[in-house]
Amino acid sequence: MKELLSGFDEIFHRDPQTACFAPGRVNLIGEHTDYNGGHVFPCAINRGIYCAASRRKDSILQFYSESYPAAGVIGYHLDKLQLQGCWADYPASVIRAFAAFGYYPESGADFYFRSDLPEGAGLSSSAALEISAGIMLRELFSLAITPQELAVLGQFAENRFIGVNCGIMDQFASAMGKNRHAVLLDANTLSYRYAPLGEASIIIVNSGVRHSLASSAYNDRRRECERVRNMLNVAALCSLSREEFDSSSDKISDEICYRRARHAVYENQRTLDAEKALLSGDYEEFGKLMNASHISLRDDYEVSCSELDFLTETAQKIPGVYGSRMTGGGFGGCTVNLMEKGAVRLFTETIKESFETRYGRVPEIYTVTACNGAEIIEL
Ligand code: ADP
Ligand code: MG
């Protein structure tokens, strides 16, 4: 990682003490289920955020990101960590979260970030940023923190200090991914298990769209699910089986809320079914569940958009493609596509051409592999 070392040196005029890579993630299935106490099925991907760091003798924290050169080095004081409304609030918030949980850094530190993950595309650059900062803190100050705790602290930082009401999936996948495996996570209990991805190829297509209504719609969806939870008097929507939900659906007075809840309950079951399909190597079945997930997100949860619908419909017609769906919160961002290795070339060509014909620009396409959660890089 020459660029990371020379970049750190250029900005901070010394060598870093330690460095790491924290991956982004793609969710294969199980969308909008985590905050409903259900299951998600993401994998960490081989794109993410690299971070190099060194302790300082004083109490200053400094952050620099190659993605924001104009912002320069952004400084905070360890004893008075006031957020500044900029990107560095993410790692600064992680330090606040550490302190809130009793992991108080002994001194300040310098952090340098480098990324090959698109921001705001639903591949969890924010979680990768948080987890990379967390790993560096753990290393610099010899803190006894498990990867699961890192995930919880990252989520706490984003919820409490950044003010984004995200579930645990993103940070968990970035911290706990496993090479060539997807991780089935029960967002309610944080119990998890891995399933091997085998030979199938995962391709991500970035629609390049980021709708401004995404965050307000996300909060609306959470509220609608909450209303149904109260109407049905259950601790979490995803604690219901499909049958239990169907038999109590007459208690849901509002048609929109009914559809939101139906998505959550059915998507949770699809996610469990997808794990079974993967464990038995049945990619065709896995793909069908992905396609059904997209329809449900489009029609019941209403978080898709025309670009995502177009990309998934086009992908699903390409020979060798098992399944295609939007991934992430929605209203733009990416689709995730599962296919046989031999289909990758035709897929890439077809998607580029047809998207360009329809929308006048070529979408970014990333061929990814499932990789380990955040790891130290030997310097
Ligand atoms: P996502 O997590 O889907 O990529 P978010 O909106 O949750 O999208 O997080 C994106 C934000 O995270 C960016 O606006 C920026 O503040 C921060 N961020 C992500 N990657 C980097 C990076 N490489 N350098 C600095 N900040 C970053
Ligand atoms: Mg994010």
mmCIF file of C-alpha atoms and ligand atoms in Angstrom:
data_model
loop_
_atom_site.group_PDB
_atom_site.id
_atom_site.type_symbol
_atom_site.label_atom_id
_atom_site.label_comp_id
_atom_site.label_asym_id
_atom_site.label_seq_id
_atom_site.Cartn_x
_atom_site.Cartn_y
_atom_site.Cartn_z
ATOM 1 C CA MET A 1 0.000 0.000 0.000
ATOM 2 C CA LYS A 2 2.563 2.520 -1.204
ATOM 3 C CA GLU A 3 0.045 5.300 -1.917
ATOM 4 C CA LEU A 4 -1.329 5.130 1.603
ATOM 5 C CA LEU A 5 2.142 5.432 3.122
ATOM 6 C CA SER A 6 3.335 8.211 0.853
ATOM 7 C CA GLY A 7 -0.007 10.012 1.186
ATOM 8 C CA PHE A 8 0.223 9.908 4.989
ATOM 9 C CA ASP A 9 3.807 11.157 4.853
ATOM 10 C CA GLU A 10 2.942 13.986 2.496
ATOM 11 C CA ILE A 11 0.180 15.270 4.767
ATOM 12 C CA PHE A 12 1.557 14.521 8.239
ATOM 13 C CA HIS A 13 5.350 14.466 7.518
ATOM 14 C CA ARG A 14 6.075 11.130 9.200
ATOM 15 C CA ASP A 15 5.302 7.433 8.858
ATOM 16 C CA PRO A 16 2.023 5.926 9.989
ATOM 17 C CA GLN A 17 2.185 3.466 12.895
ATOM 18 C CA THR A 18 -0.569 1.248 11.563
ATOM 19 C CA ALA A 19 -2.956 0.845 8.633
ATOM 20 C CA CYS A 20 -6.085 -1.103 7.755
ATOM 21 C CA PHE A 21 -8.666 -1.831 5.097
ATOM 22 C CA ALA A 22 -12.386 -1.759 5.922
ATOM 23 C CA PRO A 23 -14.654 -3.110 3.166
ATOM 24 C CA GLY A 24 -17.910 -1.750 1.876
ATOM 25 C CA ARG A 25 -20.776 -4.196 1.626
ATOM 26 C CA VAL A 26 -23.488 -5.285 -0.706
ATOM 27 C CA ASN A 27 -26.715 -6.682 0.628
ATOM 28 C CA LEU A 28 -27.719 -9.742 -1.405
ATOM 29 C CA ILE A 29 -31.205 -9.905 0.083
ATOM 30 C CA GLY A 30 -33.071 -8.765 3.197
ATOM 31 C CA GLU A 31 -33.738 -5.093 2.544
ATOM 32 C CA HIS A 32 -35.388 -2.862 5.152
ATOM 33 C CA THR A 33 -35.600 -5.835 7.490
ATOM 34 C CA ASP A 34 -32.826 -4.936 9.943
ATOM 35 C CA TYR A 35 -34.717 -2.202 11.771
ATOM 36 C CA ASN A 36 -37.751 -4.495 11.762
ATOM 37 C CA GLY A 37 -35.870 -7.062 13.806
ATOM 38 C CA GLY A 38 -35.378 -9.398 10.852
ATOM 39 C CA HIS A 39 -32.553 -10.969 8.887
ATOM 40 C CA VAL A 40 -30.177 -9.490 6.344
ATOM 41 C CA PHE A 41 -27.791 -11.316 4.043
ATOM 42 C CA PRO A 42 -24.903 -9.073 2.979
ATOM 43 C CA CYS A 43 -21.307 -9.748 2.087
ATOM 44 C CA ALA A 44 -18.303 -7.510 2.566
ATOM 45 C CA ILE A 45 -16.782 -6.566 -0.799
ATOM 46 C CA ASN A 46 -13.244 -6.007 -2.036
ATOM 47 C CA ARG A 47 -13.812 -2.274 -2.357
ATOM 48 C CA GLY A 48 -13.650 -0.110 0.680
ATOM 49 C CA ILE A 49 -11.662 2.391 2.692
ATOM 50 C CA TYR A 50 -7.972 2.231 3.538
ATOM 51 C CA CYS A 51 -6.770 4.102 6.583
ATOM 52 C CA ALA A 52 -3.330 4.825 7.983
ATOM 53 C CA ALA A 53 -2.869 6.366 11.417
ATOM 54 C CA SER A 54 -0.358 7.458 14.057
ATOM 55 C CA ARG A 55 -0.617 8.615 17.642
ATOM 56 C CA ARG A 56 0.192 12.193 18.539
ATOM 57 C CA LYS A 57 1.801 13.540 21.697
ATOM 58 C CA ASP A 58 -0.930 16.161 22.224
ATOM 59 C CA SER A 59 -4.738 15.866 22.354
ATOM 60 C CA ILE A 60 -5.429 16.869 18.762
ATOM 61 C CA LEU A 61 -7.222 14.581 16.311
ATOM 62 C CA GLN A 62 -6.548 15.231 12.645
ATOM 63 C CA PHE A 63 -8.257 13.691 9.636
ATOM 64 C CA TYR A 64 -7.451 13.848 5.949
ATOM 65 C CA SER A 65 -9.291 12.117 3.092
ATOM 66 C CA GLU A 66 -8.041 11.840 -0.473
ATOM 67 C CA SER A 67 -11.690 12.172 -1.487
ATOM 68 C CA TYR A 68 -11.887 15.688 0.018
ATOM 69 C CA PRO A 69 -8.554 17.343 -0.796
ATOM 70 C CA ALA A 70 -10.053 20.835 -0.786
ATOM 71 C CA ALA A 71 -11.174 20.386 2.825
ATOM 72 C CA GLY A 72 -7.550 19.752 3.798
ATOM 73 C CA VAL A 73 -6.662 18.461 7.263
ATOM 74 C CA ILE A 74 -9.620 18.687 9.626
ATOM 75 C CA GLY A 75 -8.828 19.009 13.328
ATOM 76 C CA TYR A 76 -10.733 18.304 16.554
ATOM 77 C CA HIS A 77 -9.761 18.458 20.182
ATOM 78 C CA LEU A 78 -10.032 15.178 22.046
ATOM 79 C CA ASP A 79 -11.436 16.815 25.178
ATOM 80 C CA LYS A 80 -14.061 18.789 23.301
ATOM 81 C CA LEU A 81 -15.144 16.804 20.280
ATOM 82 C CA GLN A 82 -17.552 19.192 18.614
ATOM 83 C CA LEU A 83 -18.888 18.102 15.249
ATOM 84 C CA GLN A 84 -18.303 20.467 12.348
ATOM 85 C CA GLY A 85 -20.790 19.439 9.678
ATOM 86 C CA CYS A 86 -18.228 17.807 7.402
ATOM 87 C CA TRP A 87 -17.125 14.291 6.421
ATOM 88 C CA ALA A 88 -14.634 14.025 9.316
ATOM 89 C CA ASP A 89 -17.575 14.041 11.723
ATOM 90 C CA TYR A 90 -17.900 10.316 10.920
ATOM 91 C CA PRO A 91 -14.527 9.232 12.333
ATOM 92 C CA ALA A 92 -14.755 11.903 15.057
ATOM 93 C CA SER A 93 -18.111 10.433 16.078
ATOM 94 C CA VAL A 94 -16.553 7.001 16.323
ATOM 95 C CA ILE A 95 -14.064 8.409 18.828
ATOM 96 C CA ARG A 96 -16.949 9.955 20.766
ATOM 97 C CA ALA A 97 -18.713 6.591 20.725
ATOM 98 C CA PHE A 98 -15.561 4.859 21.985
ATOM 99 C CA ALA A 99 -15.289 7.385 24.801
ATOM 100 C CA ALA A 100 -18.982 6.961 25.649
ATOM 101 C CA PHE A 101 -18.377 3.234 26.074
ATOM 102 C CA GLY A 102 -15.313 3.758 28.254
ATOM 103 C CA TYR A 103 -12.614 3.370 25.599
ATOM 104 C CA TYR A 104 -10.954 6.731 26.012
ATOM 105 C CA PRO A 105 -7.928 7.324 23.723
ATOM 106 C CA GLU A 106 -4.801 8.287 25.687
ATOM 107 C CA SER A 107 -3.776 10.948 23.191
ATOM 108 C CA GLY A 108 -4.664 12.543 19.884
ATOM 109 C CA ALA A 109 -3.902 10.905 16.538
ATOM 110 C CA ASP A 110 -3.600 11.566 12.802
ATOM 111 C CA PHE A 111 -5.719 9.639 10.291
ATOM 112 C CA TYR A 112 -5.356 9.408 6.512
ATOM 113 C CA PHE A 113 -8.141 7.852 4.380
ATOM 114 C CA ARG A 114 -8.104 6.530 0.836
ATOM 115 C CA SER A 115 -11.161 4.942 -0.806
ATOM 116 C CA ASP A 116 -12.242 2.993 -3.868
ATOM 117 C CA LEU A 117 -15.864 2.867 -2.794
ATOM 118 C CA PRO A 118 -18.451 5.236 -4.296
ATOM 119 C CA GLU A 119 -20.098 7.431 -1.677
ATOM 120 C CA GLY A 120 -23.822 7.533 -1.166
ATOM 121 C CA ALA A 121 -24.395 4.635 -3.568
ATOM 122 C CA GLY A 122 -25.687 2.201 -0.967
ATOM 123 C CA LEU A 123 -22.403 0.291 -0.618
ATOM 124 C CA SER A 124 -21.856 1.659 2.891
ATOM 125 C CA SER A 125 -18.937 3.988 2.542
ATOM 126 C CA SER A 126 -20.029 5.554 5.830
ATOM 127 C CA ALA A 127 -19.780 2.231 7.661
ATOM 128 C CA ALA A 128 -16.403 1.461 6.053
ATOM 129 C CA LEU A 129 -15.190 4.872 7.219
ATOM 130 C CA GLU A 130 -16.426 4.241 10.760
ATOM 131 C CA ILE A 131 -15.020 0.724 10.980
ATOM 132 C CA SER A 132 -11.638 1.779 9.580
ATOM 133 C CA ALA A 133 -11.411 4.560 12.173
ATOM 134 C CA GLY A 134 -12.471 2.117 14.900
ATOM 135 C CA ILE A 135 -9.839 -0.457 13.954
ATOM 136 C CA MET A 136 -7.162 2.235 13.983
ATOM 137 C CA LEU A 137 -8.205 3.376 17.461
ATOM 138 C CA ARG A 138 -8.109 -0.208 18.670
ATOM 139 C CA GLU A 139 -4.582 -0.647 17.305
ATOM 140 C CA LEU A 140 -3.153 2.706 18.348
ATOM 141 C CA PHE A 141 -4.384 2.438 21.925
ATOM 142 C CA SER A 142 -4.324 -1.356 22.383
ATOM 143 C CA LEU A 143 -8.035 -1.521 23.163
ATOM 144 C CA ALA A 144 -9.609 -4.916 23.709
ATOM 145 C CA ILE A 145 -12.545 -4.585 21.321
ATOM 146 C CA THR A 146 -14.124 -7.360 19.270
ATOM 147 C CA PRO A 147 -15.247 -6.837 15.659
ATOM 148 C CA GLN A 148 -18.872 -7.140 16.811
ATOM 149 C CA GLU A 149 -18.344 -4.358 19.333
ATOM 150 C CA LEU A 150 -16.730 -2.248 16.623
ATOM 151 C CA ALA A 151 -19.875 -2.660 14.545
ATOM 152 C CA VAL A 152 -22.093 -1.638 17.444
ATOM 153 C CA LEU A 153 -19.907 1.393 18.215
ATOM 154 C CA GLY A 154 -19.953 2.417 14.543
ATOM 155 C CA GLN A 155 -23.728 2.203 14.422
ATOM 156 C CA PHE A 156 -23.993 4.097 17.717
ATOM 157 C CA ALA A 157 -21.773 6.848 16.290
ATOM 158 C CA GLU A 158 -23.878 7.158 13.145
ATOM 159 C CA ASN A 159 -27.221 7.015 15.000
ATOM 160 C CA ARG A 160 -26.389 9.240 17.926
ATOM 161 C CA PHE A 161 -23.923 11.789 16.589
ATOM 162 C CA ILE A 162 -24.320 11.903 12.789
ATOM 163 C CA GLY A 163 -28.085 11.553 13.191
ATOM 164 C CA VAL A 164 -28.617 8.805 10.619
ATOM 165 C CA ASN A 165 -31.049 6.243 11.910
ATOM 166 C CA CYS A 166 -29.337 3.267 10.232
ATOM 167 C CA GLY A 167 -29.622 -0.371 11.316
ATOM 168 C CA ILE A 168 -26.648 -2.549 12.272
ATOM 169 C CA MET A 169 -26.171 -4.343 8.932
ATOM 170 C CA ASP A 170 -23.635 -2.017 7.293
ATOM 171 C CA GLN A 171 -21.165 -1.845 10.149
ATOM 172 C CA PHE A 172 -21.592 -5.535 10.924
ATOM 173 C CA ALA A 173 -20.799 -6.586 7.357
ATOM 174 C CA SER A 174 -17.771 -4.288 7.179
ATOM 175 C CA ALA A 175 -16.405 -5.631 10.470
ATOM 176 C CA MET A 176 -17.448 -9.282 10.199
ATOM 177 C CA GLY A 177 -17.381 -10.254 6.504
ATOM 178 C CA LYS A 178 -15.752 -13.486 5.413
ATOM 179 C CA ASN A 179 -13.814 -14.318 2.273
ATOM 180 C CA ARG A 180 -16.107 -15.911 -0.379
ATOM 181 C CA HIS A 181 -19.045 -16.018 2.040
ATOM 182 C CA ALA A 182 -22.205 -14.057 2.688
ATOM 183 C CA VAL A 183 -23.211 -13.460 6.284
ATOM 184 C CA LEU A 184 -26.750 -14.093 7.464
ATOM 185 C CA LEU A 185 -27.325 -11.747 10.368
ATOM 186 C CA ASP A 186 -30.260 -11.745 12.747
ATOM 187 C CA ALA A 187 -30.510 -8.015 13.381
ATOM 188 C CA ASN A 188 -32.536 -8.657 16.519
ATOM 189 C CA THR A 189 -30.032 -10.826 18.364
ATOM 190 C CA LEU A 190 -26.861 -10.149 16.330
ATOM 191 C CA SER A 191 -26.401 -13.884 15.951
ATOM 192 C CA TYR A 192 -24.948 -14.703 12.563
ATOM 193 C CA ARG A 193 -23.735 -17.494 10.345
ATOM 194 C CA TYR A 194 -21.824 -17.666 7.094
ATOM 195 C CA ALA A 195 -22.866 -19.303 3.824
ATOM 196 C CA PRO A 196 -20.358 -19.999 1.030
ATOM 197 C CA LEU A 197 -20.994 -18.093 -2.199
ATOM 198 C CA GLY A 198 -19.379 -20.737 -4.380
ATOM 199 C CA GLU A 199 -18.772 -19.982 -8.021
ATOM 200 C CA ALA A 200 -21.450 -17.384 -8.692
ATOM 201 C CA SER A 201 -20.293 -13.902 -9.729
ATOM 202 C CA ILE A 202 -21.574 -10.784 -8.029
ATOM 203 C CA ILE A 203 -21.808 -7.641 -10.133
ATOM 204 C CA ILE A 204 -22.929 -4.287 -8.833
ATOM 205 C CA VAL A 205 -24.347 -1.627 -11.136
ATOM 206 C CA ASN A 206 -24.395 1.958 -9.905
ATOM 207 C CA SER A 207 -27.435 3.790 -11.252
ATOM 208 C CA GLY A 208 -25.674 7.057 -10.432
ATOM 209 C CA VAL A 209 -28.940 8.347 -9.015
ATOM 210 C CA ARG A 210 -29.235 9.791 -5.528
ATOM 211 C CA HIS A 211 -32.668 11.178 -4.804
ATOM 212 C CA SER A 212 -32.930 13.847 -2.177
ATOM 213 C CA LEU A 213 -36.087 12.305 -0.751
ATOM 214 C CA ALA A 214 -34.202 9.176 0.303
ATOM 215 C CA SER A 215 -33.651 10.097 3.930
ATOM 216 C CA SER A 216 -37.118 11.528 4.576
ATOM 217 C CA ALA A 217 -38.693 8.510 2.869
ATOM 218 C CA TYR A 218 -36.532 6.211 4.993
ATOM 219 C CA ASN A 219 -37.847 7.851 8.146
ATOM 220 C CA ASP A 220 -41.421 7.604 6.782
ATOM 221 C CA ARG A 221 -40.988 3.868 6.172
ATOM 222 C CA ARG A 222 -39.654 3.347 9.666
ATOM 223 C CA ARG A 223 -42.614 5.233 11.108
ATOM 224 C CA GLU A 224 -45.110 3.245 9.021
ATOM 225 C CA CYS A 225 -43.595 -0.040 10.213
ATOM 226 C CA GLU A 226 -43.702 1.256 13.764
ATOM 227 C CA ARG A 227 -47.422 2.006 13.425
ATOM 228 C CA VAL A 228 -48.152 -1.546 12.302
ATOM 229 C CA ARG A 229 -46.001 -2.907 15.106
ATOM 230 C CA ASN A 230 -48.240 -1.038 17.540
ATOM 231 C CA MET A 231 -51.451 -2.074 15.778
ATOM 232 C CA LEU A 232 -50.421 -5.727 15.981
ATOM 233 C CA ASN A 233 -48.800 -5.339 19.381
ATOM 234 C CA VAL A 234 -45.590 -7.183 18.479
ATOM 235 C CA ALA A 235 -42.024 -6.434 19.507
ATOM 236 C CA ALA A 236 -40.778 -6.543 15.907
ATOM 237 C CA LEU A 237 -42.583 -7.024 12.583
ATOM 238 C CA CYS A 238 -40.131 -9.690 11.488
ATOM 239 C CA SER A 239 -40.912 -11.812 14.524
ATOM 240 C CA LEU A 240 -44.106 -12.717 12.627
ATOM 241 C CA SER A 241 -44.245 -15.560 10.134
ATOM 242 C CA ARG A 242 -46.069 -14.900 6.859
ATOM 243 C CA GLU A 243 -49.011 -16.958 8.108
ATOM 244 C CA GLU A 244 -49.233 -15.072 11.401
ATOM 245 C CA PHE A 245 -49.079 -11.783 9.530
ATOM 246 C CA ASP A 246 -51.728 -12.799 6.987
ATOM 247 C CA SER A 247 -54.107 -13.977 9.662
ATOM 248 C CA SER A 248 -53.874 -10.716 11.593
ATOM 249 C CA SER A 249 -53.845 -8.372 8.610
ATOM 250 C CA ASP A 250 -57.460 -7.261 9.247
ATOM 251 C CA LYS A 251 -56.114 -5.403 12.288
ATOM 252 C CA ILE A 252 -54.126 -3.097 10.009
ATOM 253 C CA SER A 253 -56.448 -0.242 9.184
ATOM 254 C CA ASP A 254 -54.216 1.596 6.747
ATOM 255 C CA GLU A 255 -53.549 0.168 3.275
ATOM 256 C CA ILE A 256 -50.114 1.774 2.822
ATOM 257 C CA CYS A 257 -48.943 0.619 6.248
ATOM 258 C CA TYR A 258 -50.227 -2.857 5.425
ATOM 259 C CA ARG A 259 -48.058 -3.049 2.306
ATOM 260 C CA ARG A 260 -44.977 -1.758 4.137
ATOM 261 C CA ALA A 261 -45.382 -4.400 6.823
ATOM 262 C CA ARG A 262 -46.056 -7.121 4.277
ATOM 263 C CA HIS A 263 -42.763 -6.299 2.615
ATOM 264 C CA ALA A 264 -40.867 -6.584 5.903
ATOM 265 C CA VAL A 265 -42.440 -9.910 6.906
ATOM 266 C CA TYR A 266 -42.214 -11.531 3.469
ATOM 267 C CA GLU A 267 -38.711 -10.199 2.824
ATOM 268 C CA ASN A 268 -37.529 -11.716 6.076
ATOM 269 C CA GLN A 269 -38.842 -15.117 4.972
ATOM 270 C CA ARG A 270 -37.249 -14.696 1.532
ATOM 271 C CA THR A 271 -33.946 -13.981 3.250
ATOM 272 C CA LEU A 272 -34.123 -17.184 5.296
ATOM 273 C CA ASP A 273 -35.110 -19.104 2.158
ATOM 274 C CA ALA A 274 -32.177 -17.527 0.318
ATOM 275 C CA GLU A 275 -29.755 -18.863 2.909
ATOM 276 C CA LYS A 276 -31.156 -22.368 2.391
ATOM 277 C CA ALA A 277 -30.866 -21.996 -1.375
ATOM 278 C CA LEU A 278 -27.251 -20.871 -1.115
ATOM 279 C CA LEU A 279 -26.335 -23.683 1.263
ATOM 280 C CA SER A 280 -27.671 -26.205 -1.214
ATOM 281 C CA GLY A 281 -25.983 -24.462 -4.152
ATOM 282 C CA ASP A 282 -29.331 -23.619 -5.737
ATOM 283 C CA TYR A 283 -28.471 -20.310 -7.398
ATOM 284 C CA GLU A 284 -31.580 -20.378 -9.601
ATOM 285 C CA GLU A 285 -33.751 -20.346 -6.484
ATOM 286 C CA PHE A 286 -31.584 -17.680 -4.858
ATOM 287 C CA GLY A 287 -32.009 -15.533 -7.966
ATOM 288 C CA LYS A 288 -35.786 -15.936 -7.971
ATOM 289 C CA LEU A 289 -35.878 -14.725 -4.377
ATOM 290 C CA MET A 290 -33.768 -11.702 -5.354
ATOM 291 C CA ASN A 291 -36.178 -10.886 -8.175
ATOM 292 C CA ALA A 292 -39.161 -11.229 -5.856
ATOM 293 C CA SER A 293 -37.414 -8.975 -3.343
ATOM 294 C CA HIS A 294 -37.107 -6.276 -5.983
ATOM 295 C CA ILE A 295 -40.804 -6.469 -6.901
ATOM 296 C CA SER A 296 -41.735 -6.163 -3.248
ATOM 297 C CA LEU A 297 -39.431 -3.173 -2.739
ATOM 298 C CA ARG A 298 -40.901 -1.588 -5.867
ATOM 299 C CA ASP A 299 -44.588 -2.204 -5.208
ATOM 300 C CA ASP A 300 -45.058 -2.732 -1.466
ATOM 301 C CA TYR A 301 -42.267 -0.724 0.090
ATOM 302 C CA GLU A 302 -42.099 1.797 -2.783
ATOM 303 C CA VAL A 303 -38.412 2.620 -2.473
ATOM 304 C CA SER A 304 -37.294 1.875 -6.036
ATOM 305 C CA CYS A 305 -37.017 4.322 -8.950
ATOM 306 C CA SER A 306 -37.198 4.074 -12.731
ATOM 307 C CA GLU A 307 -33.428 3.575 -13.203
ATOM 308 C CA LEU A 308 -33.313 0.686 -10.714
ATOM 309 C CA ASP A 309 -36.410 -0.918 -12.238
ATOM 310 C CA PHE A 310 -34.906 -0.598 -15.697
ATOM 311 C CA LEU A 311 -31.566 -2.086 -14.618
ATOM 312 C CA THR A 312 -33.135 -5.068 -12.855
ATOM 313 C CA GLU A 313 -35.636 -5.781 -15.639
ATOM 314 C CA THR A 314 -32.852 -5.648 -18.231
ATOM 315 C CA ALA A 315 -30.546 -7.824 -16.133
ATOM 316 C CA GLN A 316 -33.165 -10.474 -15.434
ATOM 317 C CA LYS A 317 -33.548 -11.118 -19.186
ATOM 318 C CA ILE A 318 -29.832 -11.791 -19.780
ATOM 319 C CA PRO A 319 -28.977 -15.505 -20.102
ATOM 320 C CA GLY A 320 -26.956 -16.801 -17.153
ATOM 321 C CA VAL A 321 -28.217 -14.144 -14.734
ATOM 322 C CA TYR A 322 -29.764 -15.795 -11.659
ATOM 323 C CA GLY A 323 -31.268 -12.692 -10.133
ATOM 324 C CA SER A 324 -31.155 -8.914 -9.927
ATOM 325 C CA ARG A 325 -32.489 -6.447 -7.393
ATOM 326 C CA MET A 326 -31.961 -2.979 -6.010
ATOM 327 C CA THR A 327 -29.731 -2.997 -2.952
ATOM 328 C CA GLY A 328 -29.408 -0.503 -0.122
ATOM 329 C CA GLY A 329 -32.004 1.973 1.074
ATOM 330 C CA GLY A 330 -33.381 2.744 -2.377
ATOM 331 C CA PHE A 331 -34.398 5.796 -4.466
ATOM 332 C CA GLY A 332 -31.197 5.334 -6.434
ATOM 333 C CA GLY A 333 -27.889 3.723 -5.593
ATOM 334 C CA CYS A 334 -27.015 0.300 -6.930
ATOM 335 C CA THR A 335 -28.422 -2.985 -8.135
ATOM 336 C CA VAL A 336 -26.843 -6.296 -7.154
ATOM 337 C CA ASN A 337 -26.750 -9.055 -9.731
ATOM 338 C CA LEU A 338 -25.904 -12.707 -9.265
ATOM 339 C CA MET A 339 -24.854 -14.707 -12.330
ATOM 340 C CA GLU A 340 -22.795 -17.559 -13.688
ATOM 341 C CA LYS A 341 -19.195 -16.625 -14.383
ATOM 342 C CA GLY A 342 -19.726 -17.101 -18.115
ATOM 343 C CA ALA A 343 -22.476 -14.459 -18.199
ATOM 344 C CA VAL A 344 -20.384 -11.555 -16.923
ATOM 345 C CA ARG A 345 -19.252 -10.246 -20.281
ATOM 346 C CA LEU A 346 -22.625 -10.285 -21.965
ATOM 347 C CA PHE A 347 -24.148 -8.768 -18.834
ATOM 348 C CA THR A 348 -21.683 -5.890 -18.751
ATOM 349 C CA GLU A 349 -22.071 -5.095 -22.444
ATOM 350 C CA THR A 350 -25.853 -5.344 -22.432
ATOM 351 C CA ILE A 351 -26.305 -3.228 -19.320
ATOM 352 C CA LYS A 352 -23.957 -0.507 -20.527
ATOM 353 C CA GLU A 353 -25.558 -0.303 -23.946
ATOM 354 C CA SER A 354 -29.170 -0.416 -22.910
ATOM 355 C CA PHE A 355 -28.748 2.016 -20.002
ATOM 356 C CA GLU A 356 -26.928 4.468 -22.241
ATOM 357 C CA THR A 357 -29.637 4.227 -24.902
ATOM 358 C CA ARG A 358 -32.310 4.922 -22.298
ATOM 359 C CA TYR A 359 -30.618 7.457 -19.984
ATOM 360 C CA GLY A 360 -27.819 8.911 -22.107
ATOM 361 C CA ARG A 361 -24.928 7.862 -19.862
ATOM 362 C CA VAL A 362 -22.999 4.707 -19.039
ATOM 363 C CA PRO A 363 -23.447 3.366 -15.493
ATOM 364 C CA GLU A 364 -20.458 2.301 -13.404
ATOM 365 C CA ILE A 365 -20.192 -1.451 -13.042
ATOM 366 C CA TYR A 366 -18.174 -3.175 -10.308
ATOM 367 C CA THR A 367 -17.285 -6.852 -10.352
ATOM 368 C CA VAL A 368 -16.749 -7.699 -6.704
ATOM 369 C CA THR A 369 -15.800 -10.662 -4.578
ATOM 370 C CA ALA A 370 -16.877 -11.324 -1.015
ATOM 371 C CA CYS A 371 -14.025 -10.605 1.348
ATOM 372 C CA ASN A 372 -13.044 -10.608 5.007
ATOM 373 C CA GLY A 373 -14.178 -7.906 7.376
ATOM 374 C CA ALA A 374 -11.823 -5.056 8.258
ATOM 375 C CA GLU A 375 -8.201 -6.115 8.628
ATOM 376 C CA ILE A 376 -4.863 -4.627 9.527
ATOM 377 C CA ILE A 377 -2.516 -4.117 6.591
ATOM 378 C CA GLU A 378 1.112 -4.925 7.311
ATOM 379 C CA LEU A 379 3.241 -1.857 6.684
HETATM 380 P P1 ADP B 1 -23.182 5.230 1.841
HETATM 381 O O1 ADP B 1 -22.855 4.752 3.207
HETATM 382 O O2 ADP B 1 -24.300 4.491 1.210
HETATM 383 O O3 ADP B 1 -22.005 5.290 0.925
HETATM 384 P P2 ADP B 1 -23.866 7.622 3.284
HETATM 385 O O4 ADP B 1 -24.640 8.822 2.903
HETATM 386 O O5 ADP B 1 -24.335 6.810 4.435
HETATM 387 O O6 ADP B 1 -23.724 6.726 1.980
HETATM 388 O O7 ADP B 1 -22.364 8.043 3.630
HETATM 389 C C1 ADP B 1 -21.645 8.857 2.739
HETATM 390 C C2 ADP B 1 -20.846 9.882 3.525
HETATM 391 O O8 ADP B 1 -19.745 9.222 4.206
HETATM 392 C C3 ADP B 1 -20.182 10.916 2.639
HETATM 393 O O9 ADP B 1 -21.060 11.996 2.395
HETATM 394 C C4 ADP B 1 -18.975 11.336 3.476
HETATM 395 O O10 ADP B 1 -19.359 12.261 4.470
HETATM 396 C C5 ADP B 1 -18.590 10.047 4.173
HETATM 397 N N1 ADP B 1 -17.542 9.351 3.394
HETATM 398 C C6 ADP B 1 -17.649 8.193 2.731
HETATM 399 N N2 ADP B 1 -16.471 7.850 2.139
HETATM 400 C C7 ADP B 1 -15.590 8.798 2.455
HETATM 401 C C8 ADP B 1 -14.197 9.044 2.160
HETATM 402 N N3 ADP B 1 -13.497 8.210 1.418
HETATM 403 N N4 ADP B 1 -13.634 10.151 2.670
HETATM 404 C C9 ADP B 1 -14.336 10.994 3.436
HETATM 405 N N5 ADP B 1 -15.630 10.843 3.742
HETATM 406 C C10 ADP B 1 -16.262 9.770 3.256
HETATM 407 MG MG MG B 2 -24.123 4.791 4.895
#
